[in-house]
Short mmCIF file of C-alpha atoms and ligand atoms in Angstrom, two decimals:
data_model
loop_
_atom_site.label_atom_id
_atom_site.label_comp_id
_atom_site.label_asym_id
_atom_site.label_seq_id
_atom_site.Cartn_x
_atom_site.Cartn_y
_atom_site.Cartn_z
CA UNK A 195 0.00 0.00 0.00
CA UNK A 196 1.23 3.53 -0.65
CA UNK A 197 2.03 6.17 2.09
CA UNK A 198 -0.69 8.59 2.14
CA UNK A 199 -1.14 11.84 4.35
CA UNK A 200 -3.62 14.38 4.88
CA UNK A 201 -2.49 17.72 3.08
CA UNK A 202 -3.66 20.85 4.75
CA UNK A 203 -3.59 22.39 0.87
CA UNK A 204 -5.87 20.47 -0.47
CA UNK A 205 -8.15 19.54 2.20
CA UNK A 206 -7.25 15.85 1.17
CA UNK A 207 -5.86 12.42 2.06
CA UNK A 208 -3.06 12.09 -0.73
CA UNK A 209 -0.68 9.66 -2.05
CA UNK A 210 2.51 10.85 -0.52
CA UNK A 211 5.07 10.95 -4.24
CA UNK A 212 8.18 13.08 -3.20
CA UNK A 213 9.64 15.77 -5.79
CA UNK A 214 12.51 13.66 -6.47
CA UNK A 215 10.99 10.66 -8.11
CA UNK A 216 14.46 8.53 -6.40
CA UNK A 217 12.53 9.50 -3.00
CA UNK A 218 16.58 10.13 -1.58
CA UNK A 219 16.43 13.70 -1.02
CA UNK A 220 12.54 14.06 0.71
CA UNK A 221 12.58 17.35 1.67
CA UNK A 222 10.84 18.25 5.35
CA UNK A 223 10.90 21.16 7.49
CA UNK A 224 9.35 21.21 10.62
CA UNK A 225 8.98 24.81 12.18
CA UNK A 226 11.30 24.97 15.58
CA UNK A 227 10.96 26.49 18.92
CA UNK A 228 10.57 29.82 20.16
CA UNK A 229 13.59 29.61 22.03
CA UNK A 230 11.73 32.34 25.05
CA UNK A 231 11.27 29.79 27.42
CA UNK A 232 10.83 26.07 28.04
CA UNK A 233 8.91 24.23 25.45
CA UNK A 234 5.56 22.76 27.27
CA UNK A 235 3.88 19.44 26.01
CA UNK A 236 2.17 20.93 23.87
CA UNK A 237 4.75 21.67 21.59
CA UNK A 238 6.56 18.08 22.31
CA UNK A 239 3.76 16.32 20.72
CA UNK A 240 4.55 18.43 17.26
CA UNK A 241 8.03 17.89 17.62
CA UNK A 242 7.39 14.29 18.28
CA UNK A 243 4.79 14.26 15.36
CA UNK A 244 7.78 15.46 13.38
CA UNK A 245 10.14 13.02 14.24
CA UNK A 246 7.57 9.79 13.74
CA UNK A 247 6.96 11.28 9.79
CA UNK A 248 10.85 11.55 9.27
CA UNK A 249 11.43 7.81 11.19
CA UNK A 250 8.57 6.50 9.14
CA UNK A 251 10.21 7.98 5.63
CA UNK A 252 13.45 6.26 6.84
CA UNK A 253 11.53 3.49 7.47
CA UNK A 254 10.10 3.55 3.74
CA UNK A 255 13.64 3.95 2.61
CA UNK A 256 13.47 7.86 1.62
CA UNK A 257 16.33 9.64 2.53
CA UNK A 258 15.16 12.63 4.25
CA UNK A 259 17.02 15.99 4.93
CA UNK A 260 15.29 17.28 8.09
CA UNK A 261 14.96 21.01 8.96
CA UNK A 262 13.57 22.31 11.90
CA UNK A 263 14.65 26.41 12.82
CA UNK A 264 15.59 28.16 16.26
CA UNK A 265 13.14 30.88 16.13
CA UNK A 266 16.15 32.85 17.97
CA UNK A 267 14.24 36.43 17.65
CA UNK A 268 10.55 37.49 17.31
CA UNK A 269 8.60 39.77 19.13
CA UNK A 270 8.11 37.23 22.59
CA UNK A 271 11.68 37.02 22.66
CA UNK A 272 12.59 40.84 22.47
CA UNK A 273 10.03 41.17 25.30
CA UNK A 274 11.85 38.81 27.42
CA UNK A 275 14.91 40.35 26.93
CA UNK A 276 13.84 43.64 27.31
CA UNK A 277 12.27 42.89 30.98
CA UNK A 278 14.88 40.52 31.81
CA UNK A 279 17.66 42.81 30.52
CA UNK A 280 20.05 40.19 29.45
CA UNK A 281 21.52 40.13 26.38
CA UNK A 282 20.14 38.25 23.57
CA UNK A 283 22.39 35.44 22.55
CA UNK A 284 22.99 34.63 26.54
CA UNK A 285 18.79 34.54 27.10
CA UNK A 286 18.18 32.28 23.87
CA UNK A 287 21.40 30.01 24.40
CA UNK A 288 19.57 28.56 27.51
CA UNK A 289 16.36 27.93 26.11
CA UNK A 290 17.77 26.33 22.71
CA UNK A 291 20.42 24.33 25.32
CA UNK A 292 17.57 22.61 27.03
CA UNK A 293 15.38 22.47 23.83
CA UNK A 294 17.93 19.81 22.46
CA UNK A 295 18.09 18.00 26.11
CA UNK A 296 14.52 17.48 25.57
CA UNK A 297 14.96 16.88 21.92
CA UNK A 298 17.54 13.62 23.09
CA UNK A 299 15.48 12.68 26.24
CA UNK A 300 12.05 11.88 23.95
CA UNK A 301 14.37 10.16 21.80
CA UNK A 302 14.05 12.18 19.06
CA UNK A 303 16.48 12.10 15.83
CA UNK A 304 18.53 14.87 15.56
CA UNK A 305 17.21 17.10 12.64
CA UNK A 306 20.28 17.15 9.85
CA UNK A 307 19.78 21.10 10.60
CA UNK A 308 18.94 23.67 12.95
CA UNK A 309 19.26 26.77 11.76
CA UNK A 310 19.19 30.11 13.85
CA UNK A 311 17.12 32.48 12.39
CA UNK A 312 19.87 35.59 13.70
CA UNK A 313 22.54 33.76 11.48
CA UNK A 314 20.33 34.01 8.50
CA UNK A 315 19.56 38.09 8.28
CA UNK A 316 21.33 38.23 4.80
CA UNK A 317 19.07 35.72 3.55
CA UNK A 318 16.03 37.15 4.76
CA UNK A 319 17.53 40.65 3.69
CA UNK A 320 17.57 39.12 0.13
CA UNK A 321 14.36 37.17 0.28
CA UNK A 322 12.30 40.95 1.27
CA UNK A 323 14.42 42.64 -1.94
CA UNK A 324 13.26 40.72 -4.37
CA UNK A 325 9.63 40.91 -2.80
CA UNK A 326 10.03 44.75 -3.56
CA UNK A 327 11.50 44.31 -6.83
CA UNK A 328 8.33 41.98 -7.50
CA UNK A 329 5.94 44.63 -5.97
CA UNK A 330 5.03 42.66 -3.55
CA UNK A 331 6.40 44.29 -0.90
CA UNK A 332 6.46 48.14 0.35
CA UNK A 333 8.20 50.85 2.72
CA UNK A 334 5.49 52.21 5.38
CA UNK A 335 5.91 55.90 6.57
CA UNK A 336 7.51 53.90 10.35
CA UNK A 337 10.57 52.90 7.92
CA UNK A 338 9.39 49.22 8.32
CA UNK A 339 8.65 47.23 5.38
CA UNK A 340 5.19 45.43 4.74
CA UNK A 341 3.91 42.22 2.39
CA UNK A 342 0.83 43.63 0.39
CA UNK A 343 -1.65 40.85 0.37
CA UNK A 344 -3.43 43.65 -2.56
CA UNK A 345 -0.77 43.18 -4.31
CA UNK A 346 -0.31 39.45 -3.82
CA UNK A 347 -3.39 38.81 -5.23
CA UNK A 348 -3.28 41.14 -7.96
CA UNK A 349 -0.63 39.01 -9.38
CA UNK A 350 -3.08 36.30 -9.47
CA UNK A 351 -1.91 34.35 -6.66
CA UNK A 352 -4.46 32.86 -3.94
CA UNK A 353 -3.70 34.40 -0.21
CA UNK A 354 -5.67 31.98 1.73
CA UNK A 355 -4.50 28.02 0.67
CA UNK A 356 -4.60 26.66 3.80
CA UNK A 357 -7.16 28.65 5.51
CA UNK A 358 -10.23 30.00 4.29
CA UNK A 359 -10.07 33.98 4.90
CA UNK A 360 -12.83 36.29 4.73
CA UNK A 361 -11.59 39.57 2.09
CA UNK A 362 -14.80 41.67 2.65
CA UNK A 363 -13.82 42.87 6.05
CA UNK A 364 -10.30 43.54 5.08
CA UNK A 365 -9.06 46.99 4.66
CA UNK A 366 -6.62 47.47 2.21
CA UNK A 367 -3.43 48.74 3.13
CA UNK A 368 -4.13 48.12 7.23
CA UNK A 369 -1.34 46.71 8.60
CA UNK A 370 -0.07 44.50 11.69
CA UNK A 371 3.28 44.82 13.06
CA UNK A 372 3.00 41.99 15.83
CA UNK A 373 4.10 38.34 14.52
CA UNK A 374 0.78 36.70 16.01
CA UNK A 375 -2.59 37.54 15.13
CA UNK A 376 -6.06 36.46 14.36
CA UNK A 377 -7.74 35.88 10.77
CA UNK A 378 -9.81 38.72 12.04
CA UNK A 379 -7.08 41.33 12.12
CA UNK A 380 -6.43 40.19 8.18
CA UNK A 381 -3.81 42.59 7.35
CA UNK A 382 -0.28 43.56 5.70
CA UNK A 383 1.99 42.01 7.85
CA UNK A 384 5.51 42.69 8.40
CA UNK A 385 8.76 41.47 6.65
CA UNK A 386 11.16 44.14 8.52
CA UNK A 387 10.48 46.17 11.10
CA UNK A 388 12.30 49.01 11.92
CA UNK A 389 14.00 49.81 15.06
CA UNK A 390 11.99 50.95 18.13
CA UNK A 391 13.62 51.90 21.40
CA UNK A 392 12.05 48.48 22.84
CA UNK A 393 14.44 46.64 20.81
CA UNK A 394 16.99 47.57 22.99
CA UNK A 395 20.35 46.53 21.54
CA UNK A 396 18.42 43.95 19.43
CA UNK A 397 18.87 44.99 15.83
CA UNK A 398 20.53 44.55 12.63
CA UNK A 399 21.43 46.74 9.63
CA UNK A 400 19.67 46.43 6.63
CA UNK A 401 19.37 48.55 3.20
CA UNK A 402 16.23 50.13 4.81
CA UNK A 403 17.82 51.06 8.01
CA UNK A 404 17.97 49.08 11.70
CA UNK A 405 15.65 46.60 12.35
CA UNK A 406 14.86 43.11 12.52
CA UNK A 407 12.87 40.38 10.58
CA UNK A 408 9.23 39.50 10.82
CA UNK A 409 8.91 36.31 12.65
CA UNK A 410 7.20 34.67 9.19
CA UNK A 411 10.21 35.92 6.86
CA UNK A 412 12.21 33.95 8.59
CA UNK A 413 11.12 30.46 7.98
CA UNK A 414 10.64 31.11 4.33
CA UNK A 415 14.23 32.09 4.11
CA UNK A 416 15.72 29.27 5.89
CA UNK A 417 13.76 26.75 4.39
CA UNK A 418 14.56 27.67 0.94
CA UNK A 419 18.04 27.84 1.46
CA UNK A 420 18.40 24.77 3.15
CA UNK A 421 15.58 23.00 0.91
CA UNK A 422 15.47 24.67 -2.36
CA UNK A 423 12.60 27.38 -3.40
CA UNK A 424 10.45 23.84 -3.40
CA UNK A 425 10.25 20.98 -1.00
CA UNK A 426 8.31 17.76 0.05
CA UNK A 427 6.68 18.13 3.27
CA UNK A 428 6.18 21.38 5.72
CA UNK A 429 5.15 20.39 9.48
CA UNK A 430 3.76 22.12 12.51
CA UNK A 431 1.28 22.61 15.32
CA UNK A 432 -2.11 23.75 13.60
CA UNK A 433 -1.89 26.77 15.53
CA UNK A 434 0.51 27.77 13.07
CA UNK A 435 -1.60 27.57 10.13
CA UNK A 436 -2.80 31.09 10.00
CA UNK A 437 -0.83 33.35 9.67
CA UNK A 438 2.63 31.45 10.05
CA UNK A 439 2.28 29.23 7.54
CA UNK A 440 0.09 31.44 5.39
CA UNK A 441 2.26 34.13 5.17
CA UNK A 442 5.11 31.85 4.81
CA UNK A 443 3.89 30.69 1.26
CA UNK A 444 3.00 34.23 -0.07
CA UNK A 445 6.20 35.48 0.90
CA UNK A 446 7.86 32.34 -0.89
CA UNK A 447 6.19 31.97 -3.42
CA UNK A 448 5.61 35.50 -4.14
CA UNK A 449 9.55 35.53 -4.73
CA UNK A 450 8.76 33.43 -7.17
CA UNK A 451 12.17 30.90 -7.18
CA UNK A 452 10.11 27.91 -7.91
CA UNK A 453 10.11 26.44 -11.42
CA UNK A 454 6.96 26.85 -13.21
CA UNK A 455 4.14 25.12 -12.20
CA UNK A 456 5.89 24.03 -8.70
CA UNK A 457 4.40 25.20 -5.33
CA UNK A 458 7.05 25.89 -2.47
CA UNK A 459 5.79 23.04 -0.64
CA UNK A 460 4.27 20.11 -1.85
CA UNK A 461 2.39 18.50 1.54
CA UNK A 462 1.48 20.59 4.20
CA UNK A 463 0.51 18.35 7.59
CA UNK A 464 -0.84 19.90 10.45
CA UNK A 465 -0.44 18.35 13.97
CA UNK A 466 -3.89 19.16 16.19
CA UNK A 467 -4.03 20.28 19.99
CA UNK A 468 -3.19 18.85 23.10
CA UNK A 469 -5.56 18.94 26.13
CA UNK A 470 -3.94 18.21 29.66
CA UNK A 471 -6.50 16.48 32.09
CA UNK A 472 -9.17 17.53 29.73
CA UNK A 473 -8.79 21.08 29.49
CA UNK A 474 -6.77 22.99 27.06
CA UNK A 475 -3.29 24.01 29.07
CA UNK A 476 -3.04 27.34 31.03
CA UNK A 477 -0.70 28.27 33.95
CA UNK A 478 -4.24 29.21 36.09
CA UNK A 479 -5.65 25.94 35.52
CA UNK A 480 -2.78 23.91 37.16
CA UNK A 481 -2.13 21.84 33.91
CA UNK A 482 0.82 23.43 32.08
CA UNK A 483 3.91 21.07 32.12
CA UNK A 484 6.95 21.61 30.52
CA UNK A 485 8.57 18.37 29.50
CA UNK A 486 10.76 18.74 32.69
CA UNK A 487 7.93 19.24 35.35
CA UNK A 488 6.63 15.67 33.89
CA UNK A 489 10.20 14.28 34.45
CA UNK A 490 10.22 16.01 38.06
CA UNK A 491 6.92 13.84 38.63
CA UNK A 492 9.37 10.70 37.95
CA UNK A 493 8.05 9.38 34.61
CA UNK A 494 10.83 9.43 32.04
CA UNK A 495 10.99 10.22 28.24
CA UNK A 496 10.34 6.98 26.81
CA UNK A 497 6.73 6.78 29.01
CA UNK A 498 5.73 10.46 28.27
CA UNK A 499 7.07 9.69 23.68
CA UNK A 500 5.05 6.52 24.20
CA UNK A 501 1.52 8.28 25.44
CA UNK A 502 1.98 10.72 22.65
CA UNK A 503 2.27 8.76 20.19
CA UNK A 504 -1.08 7.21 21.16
CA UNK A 505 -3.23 9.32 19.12
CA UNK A 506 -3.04 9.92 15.60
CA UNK A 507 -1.30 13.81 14.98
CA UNK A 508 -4.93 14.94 13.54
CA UNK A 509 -6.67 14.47 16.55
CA UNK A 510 -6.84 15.67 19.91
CA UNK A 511 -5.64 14.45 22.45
CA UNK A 512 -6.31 14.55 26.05
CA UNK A 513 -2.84 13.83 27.84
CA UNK A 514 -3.11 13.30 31.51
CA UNK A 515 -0.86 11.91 34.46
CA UNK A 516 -2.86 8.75 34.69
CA UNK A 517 -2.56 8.27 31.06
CA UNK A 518 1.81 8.24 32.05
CA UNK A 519 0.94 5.34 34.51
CA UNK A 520 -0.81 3.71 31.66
CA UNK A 521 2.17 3.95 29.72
CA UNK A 522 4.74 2.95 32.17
CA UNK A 523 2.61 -0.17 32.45
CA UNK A 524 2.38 -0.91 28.67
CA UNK A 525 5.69 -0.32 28.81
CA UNK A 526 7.05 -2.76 30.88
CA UNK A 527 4.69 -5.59 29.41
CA UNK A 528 6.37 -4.97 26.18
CA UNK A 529 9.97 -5.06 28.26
CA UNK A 530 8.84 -8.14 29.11
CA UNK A 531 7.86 -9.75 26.58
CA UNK A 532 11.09 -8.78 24.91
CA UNK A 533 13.39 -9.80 27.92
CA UNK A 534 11.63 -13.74 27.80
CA UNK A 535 12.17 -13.29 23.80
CA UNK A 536 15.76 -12.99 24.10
CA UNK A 537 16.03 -15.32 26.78
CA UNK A 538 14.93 -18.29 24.37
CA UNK A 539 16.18 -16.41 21.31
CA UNK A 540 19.89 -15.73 22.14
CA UNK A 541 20.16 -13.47 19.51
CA UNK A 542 18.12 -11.43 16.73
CA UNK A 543 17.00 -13.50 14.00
CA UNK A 544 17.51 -12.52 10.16
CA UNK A 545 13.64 -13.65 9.69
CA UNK A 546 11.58 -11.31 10.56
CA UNK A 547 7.50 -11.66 11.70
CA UNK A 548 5.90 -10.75 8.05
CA UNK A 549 2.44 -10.27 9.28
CA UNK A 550 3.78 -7.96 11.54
CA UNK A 551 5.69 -5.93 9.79
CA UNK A 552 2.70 -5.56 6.71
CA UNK A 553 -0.15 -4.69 9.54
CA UNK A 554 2.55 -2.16 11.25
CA UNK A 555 3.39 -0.29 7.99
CA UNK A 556 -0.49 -0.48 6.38
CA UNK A 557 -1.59 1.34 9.63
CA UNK A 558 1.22 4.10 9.39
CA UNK A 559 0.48 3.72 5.36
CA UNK A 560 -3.00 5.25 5.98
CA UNK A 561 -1.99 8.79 6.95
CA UNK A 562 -0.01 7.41 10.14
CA UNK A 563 -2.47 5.62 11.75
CA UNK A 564 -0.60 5.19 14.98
CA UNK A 565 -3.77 3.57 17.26
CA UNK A 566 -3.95 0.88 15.10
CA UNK A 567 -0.13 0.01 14.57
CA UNK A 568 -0.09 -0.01 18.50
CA UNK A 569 -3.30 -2.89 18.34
CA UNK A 570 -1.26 -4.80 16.10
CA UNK A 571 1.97 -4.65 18.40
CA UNK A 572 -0.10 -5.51 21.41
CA UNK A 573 -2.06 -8.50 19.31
CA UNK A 574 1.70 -9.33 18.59
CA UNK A 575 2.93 -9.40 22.60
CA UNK A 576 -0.30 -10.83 23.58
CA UNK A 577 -0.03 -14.17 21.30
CA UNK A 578 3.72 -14.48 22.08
CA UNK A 579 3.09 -14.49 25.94
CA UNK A 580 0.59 -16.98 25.04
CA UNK A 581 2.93 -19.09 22.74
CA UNK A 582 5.92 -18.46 25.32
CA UNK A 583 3.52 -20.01 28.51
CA UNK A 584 2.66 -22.92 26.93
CA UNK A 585 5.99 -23.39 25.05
CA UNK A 586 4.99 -23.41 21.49
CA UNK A 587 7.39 -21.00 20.36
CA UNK A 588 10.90 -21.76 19.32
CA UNK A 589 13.91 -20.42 19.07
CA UNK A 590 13.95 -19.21 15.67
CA UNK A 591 10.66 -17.36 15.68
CA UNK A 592 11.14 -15.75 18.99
CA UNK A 593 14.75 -14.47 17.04
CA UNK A 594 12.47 -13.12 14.31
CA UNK A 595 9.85 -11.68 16.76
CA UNK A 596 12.77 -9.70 18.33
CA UNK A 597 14.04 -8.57 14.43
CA UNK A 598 10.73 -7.30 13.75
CA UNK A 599 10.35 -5.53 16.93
CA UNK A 600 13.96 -3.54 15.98
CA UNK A 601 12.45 -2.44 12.53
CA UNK A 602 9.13 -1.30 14.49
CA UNK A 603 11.03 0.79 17.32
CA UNK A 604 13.09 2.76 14.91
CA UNK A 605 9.96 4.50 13.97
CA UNK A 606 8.43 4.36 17.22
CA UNK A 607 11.86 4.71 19.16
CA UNK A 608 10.19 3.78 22.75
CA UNK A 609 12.49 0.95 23.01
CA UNK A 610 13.67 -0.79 26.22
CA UNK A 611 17.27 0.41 27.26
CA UNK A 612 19.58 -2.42 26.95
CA UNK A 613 21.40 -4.11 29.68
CA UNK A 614 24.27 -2.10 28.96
CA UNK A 615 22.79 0.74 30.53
CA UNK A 616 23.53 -0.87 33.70
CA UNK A 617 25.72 0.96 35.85
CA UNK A 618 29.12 -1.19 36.38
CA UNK A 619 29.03 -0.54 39.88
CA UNK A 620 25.80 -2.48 40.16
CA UNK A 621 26.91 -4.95 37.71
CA UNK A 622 29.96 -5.72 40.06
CA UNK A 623 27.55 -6.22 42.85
CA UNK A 624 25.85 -8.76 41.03
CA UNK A 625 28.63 -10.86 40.36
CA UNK A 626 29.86 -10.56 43.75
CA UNK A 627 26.67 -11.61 44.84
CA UNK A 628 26.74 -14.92 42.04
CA UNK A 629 30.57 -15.47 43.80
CA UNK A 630 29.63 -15.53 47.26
CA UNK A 631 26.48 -17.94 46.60
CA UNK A 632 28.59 -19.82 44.58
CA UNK A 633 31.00 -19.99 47.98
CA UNK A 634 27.44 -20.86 49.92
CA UNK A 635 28.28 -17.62 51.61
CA UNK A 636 24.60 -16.80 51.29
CA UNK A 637 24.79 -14.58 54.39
CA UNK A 638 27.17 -12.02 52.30
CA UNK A 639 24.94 -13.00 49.01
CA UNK A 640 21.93 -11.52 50.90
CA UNK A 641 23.45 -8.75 52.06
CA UNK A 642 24.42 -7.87 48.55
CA UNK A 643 21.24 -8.65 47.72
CA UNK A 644 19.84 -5.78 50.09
CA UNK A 645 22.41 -3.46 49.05
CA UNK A 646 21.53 -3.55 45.45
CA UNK A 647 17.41 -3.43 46.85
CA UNK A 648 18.79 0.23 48.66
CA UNK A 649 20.11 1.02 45.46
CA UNK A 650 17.08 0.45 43.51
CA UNK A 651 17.58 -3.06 41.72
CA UNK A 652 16.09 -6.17 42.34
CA UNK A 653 17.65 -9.76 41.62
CA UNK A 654 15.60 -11.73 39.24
CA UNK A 655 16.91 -15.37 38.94
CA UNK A 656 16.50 -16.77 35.86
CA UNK A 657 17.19 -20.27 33.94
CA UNK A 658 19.75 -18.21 32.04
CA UNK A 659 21.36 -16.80 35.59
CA UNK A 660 20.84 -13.89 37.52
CA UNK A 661 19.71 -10.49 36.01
CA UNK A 662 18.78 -6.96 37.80
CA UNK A 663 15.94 -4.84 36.89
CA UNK A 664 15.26 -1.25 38.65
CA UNK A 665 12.64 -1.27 41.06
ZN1 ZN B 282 8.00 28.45 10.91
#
């Protein structure tokens, strides 16, 4: 079956056929953080929507270049550093430090770039003069420089593909400075604006004086430098459809780089809300978590990637703290399962579980139907448990149940940490333990025993010898 997704532009599911008919260069940019403070849950279940569609191309066998920005300067961030008066590399450097912590402890890939949007002001520079030299863009009496959506559509191109925008209440000319705002306040928004004494020491130079770019400007630049003027796939939070997205294909392809007949971007996927405990997240309500407040609760990144990839990316979800237990304990039936696997396996097989493997990827297949993959996985552990009690399952198939898991948890990367991950101090305690039992010492061996219990590991004796596992 072929990979399909839903595509924001045309309001359809569609057969997912990258630019490059080799499918080795599949283009997708995921818009980054706001690096103005810690990214909340929220925003990890984008992020984490955005690593599952790149893991799944890999998983197709499409190479993928993957491009997510450091929104390093908009108007959220100038506040900040205007109240906190700290300079803005030093304010932003934190932020985008523990953005990638949190990228690596939800066991995210690394995007192959992350470009800052303050080392790209020549690019954006460029991208705005050749939206004046196409009319498109204009100088307001403030110095700063505005996109004409009059103008835009004058040249016969549609303002309004992902998002249907009501023209009758817009005044022409009226324009918004601030980077966020609601179809309502339809306006000219801004590519460059000028220097205000609020800026502080924030600024750059530019041919129309100091300033700095409009928060939209800056993803269109970045992408199509990294990307080319047209690319494959363009992800984020649906909250950025209007006017982030919006204004990021007029401005690109109102600078018309493309080739004839090519749009700037080919898919456009939208990831939908999260709810916490029901509600939809707010500091009042008690239910805003950063990904570290969930990790202060003591659940760890693989529980919190696991519950959100629960739900397909087009849906809501409700996320809640009971929903982490649930997780943990799904969790640790798959560890299970796996742990008595390679018990009888030894090793991974080279076979892998076929029916598996084709009701895993026609799930994803179908616009990444994640809920159903997961039914399959937990048919899957539920018949070998089965198979494994009443020893029907050999050695051979329990190596190829293990393969197939492998090729499953590279997309879904919630995989069990491996033995190695034992500390060697506890490791040595454990074989000091075996020695003194083997020396019928089994007053020391117990006392081991409790030491490694104060230190959070049990001993589980198995056919195959003793093991530890945290408590
Ligand atoms: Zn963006």
């Amino acid at each position: 079956m072929a990979l399909k997704f839903f595509n924001t532009l045309s309001r359809a599911v569609q057969e997912f056929v990258p630019l490059d008919p080799t499918g080795n260069n599949v283009g997708l940019y995921c818009c980054g953080p706001t690096v103005y403070d810690f990214a909340h849950i929220g925003n990890w279940r984008t992020f984490v929507f955005g690593d599952l569609v790149r893991r799944y191309l890999e998983f197709k066998g499409y190479g993928v270049r993957h491009v997510m920005n450091i929104t390093d300067i908009d108007d959220k961030i100038i506040k900040r550093v205007h109240e906190t008066n700290t300079p803005l590399r030093e304010f932003t450097g934190k932020f985008e430090a523990a953005f990638f912590d949190d990228l690596k402890t939800l066991n995210c890939r690394p995007p192959h770039h992350t470009p800052r949007a303050t080392e790209h002001i020549l690019e954006i520079i460029l991208l705005i003069e050749k939206l004046l030299a196409r009319g498109l863009a204009y100088k307001a009496s403030d110095g700063s420089i505005y996109f004409s959506i009059e103008k835009y559509r004058g040249s016969g191109s549609q303002y309004g593909q992902l998002v249907n925008l009501n023209f009758e209440e817009m005044r022409v000319g009226e324009r918004v400075r601030s980077d966020e705002y609601a179809k309502e306040a339809l306006a000219d928004f801004a590519l460059w604006k000028t220097r205000v004494p609020e800026d502080g020491g924030v600024f750059w130079p530019s041919p129309w004086g100091e300033g700095r770019p409009g928060w939209h400007i800056e993803c269109s630049a970045m992408s199509m430098k990294l990307l080319g003027p047209s690319f494959d796939l363009h992800l984020g939070g649906e909250d950025l459809m209007f006017p982030h997205h919006e204004d990021e294909i007029a401005q690109s392809e109102g600078a018309a780089l493309q080739a004839p007949g090519q749009k700037f971007v080919k898919y456009w996927l939208h990831g939908a809300h999260l709810l916490v405990e029901g509600k939809k997240m707010s500091k009042s309500l008690g239910n805003f978590f950063t990904l570290r407040d969930l990790l202060g609760k003591g659940f760890n990144g693989r529980e919190i990637r696991f519950l959100l990839l629960q739900a397909r990316y087009r849906e809501t979800f409700n996320f809640t703290l009971e929903g982490l237990q649930s997780a943990r304990v799904s969790l640790m039936r798959i560890d299970e399962c796996l742990t008595k696997l390679r018990e009888l396996a030894g090793s991974i097989g080279a076979q892998q579980d076929a029916p598996l493997l084709s009701e895993f990827s026609t799930a994803l297949d179908d616009d990444l139907n994640v809920s159903r993959a997961w039914g399959a996985i937990f048919d899957w552990v539920r018949d070998t448990n089965r198979r494994l009690a009443d020893n029907s399952m050999d050695a051979a198939s329990a190596a190829a149940g293990l393969a197939t898991w492998e090729k499953l948890d590279a997309v879904f990367g919630v995989g069990a940490p491996s033995e190695v991950e034992v500390p060697i101090e506890i490791n040595a305690l454990l074989e000091a333990r075996q020695a003194a039992r083997k020396a019928k010492d089994f007053k020391k061996a117990d006392a081991i025993r409790d030491e490694l219990k104060a230190k959070g590991w049990i001993i589980e004796d198995t056919p195959k010898g003793a093991r530890v596992k945290k408590t």
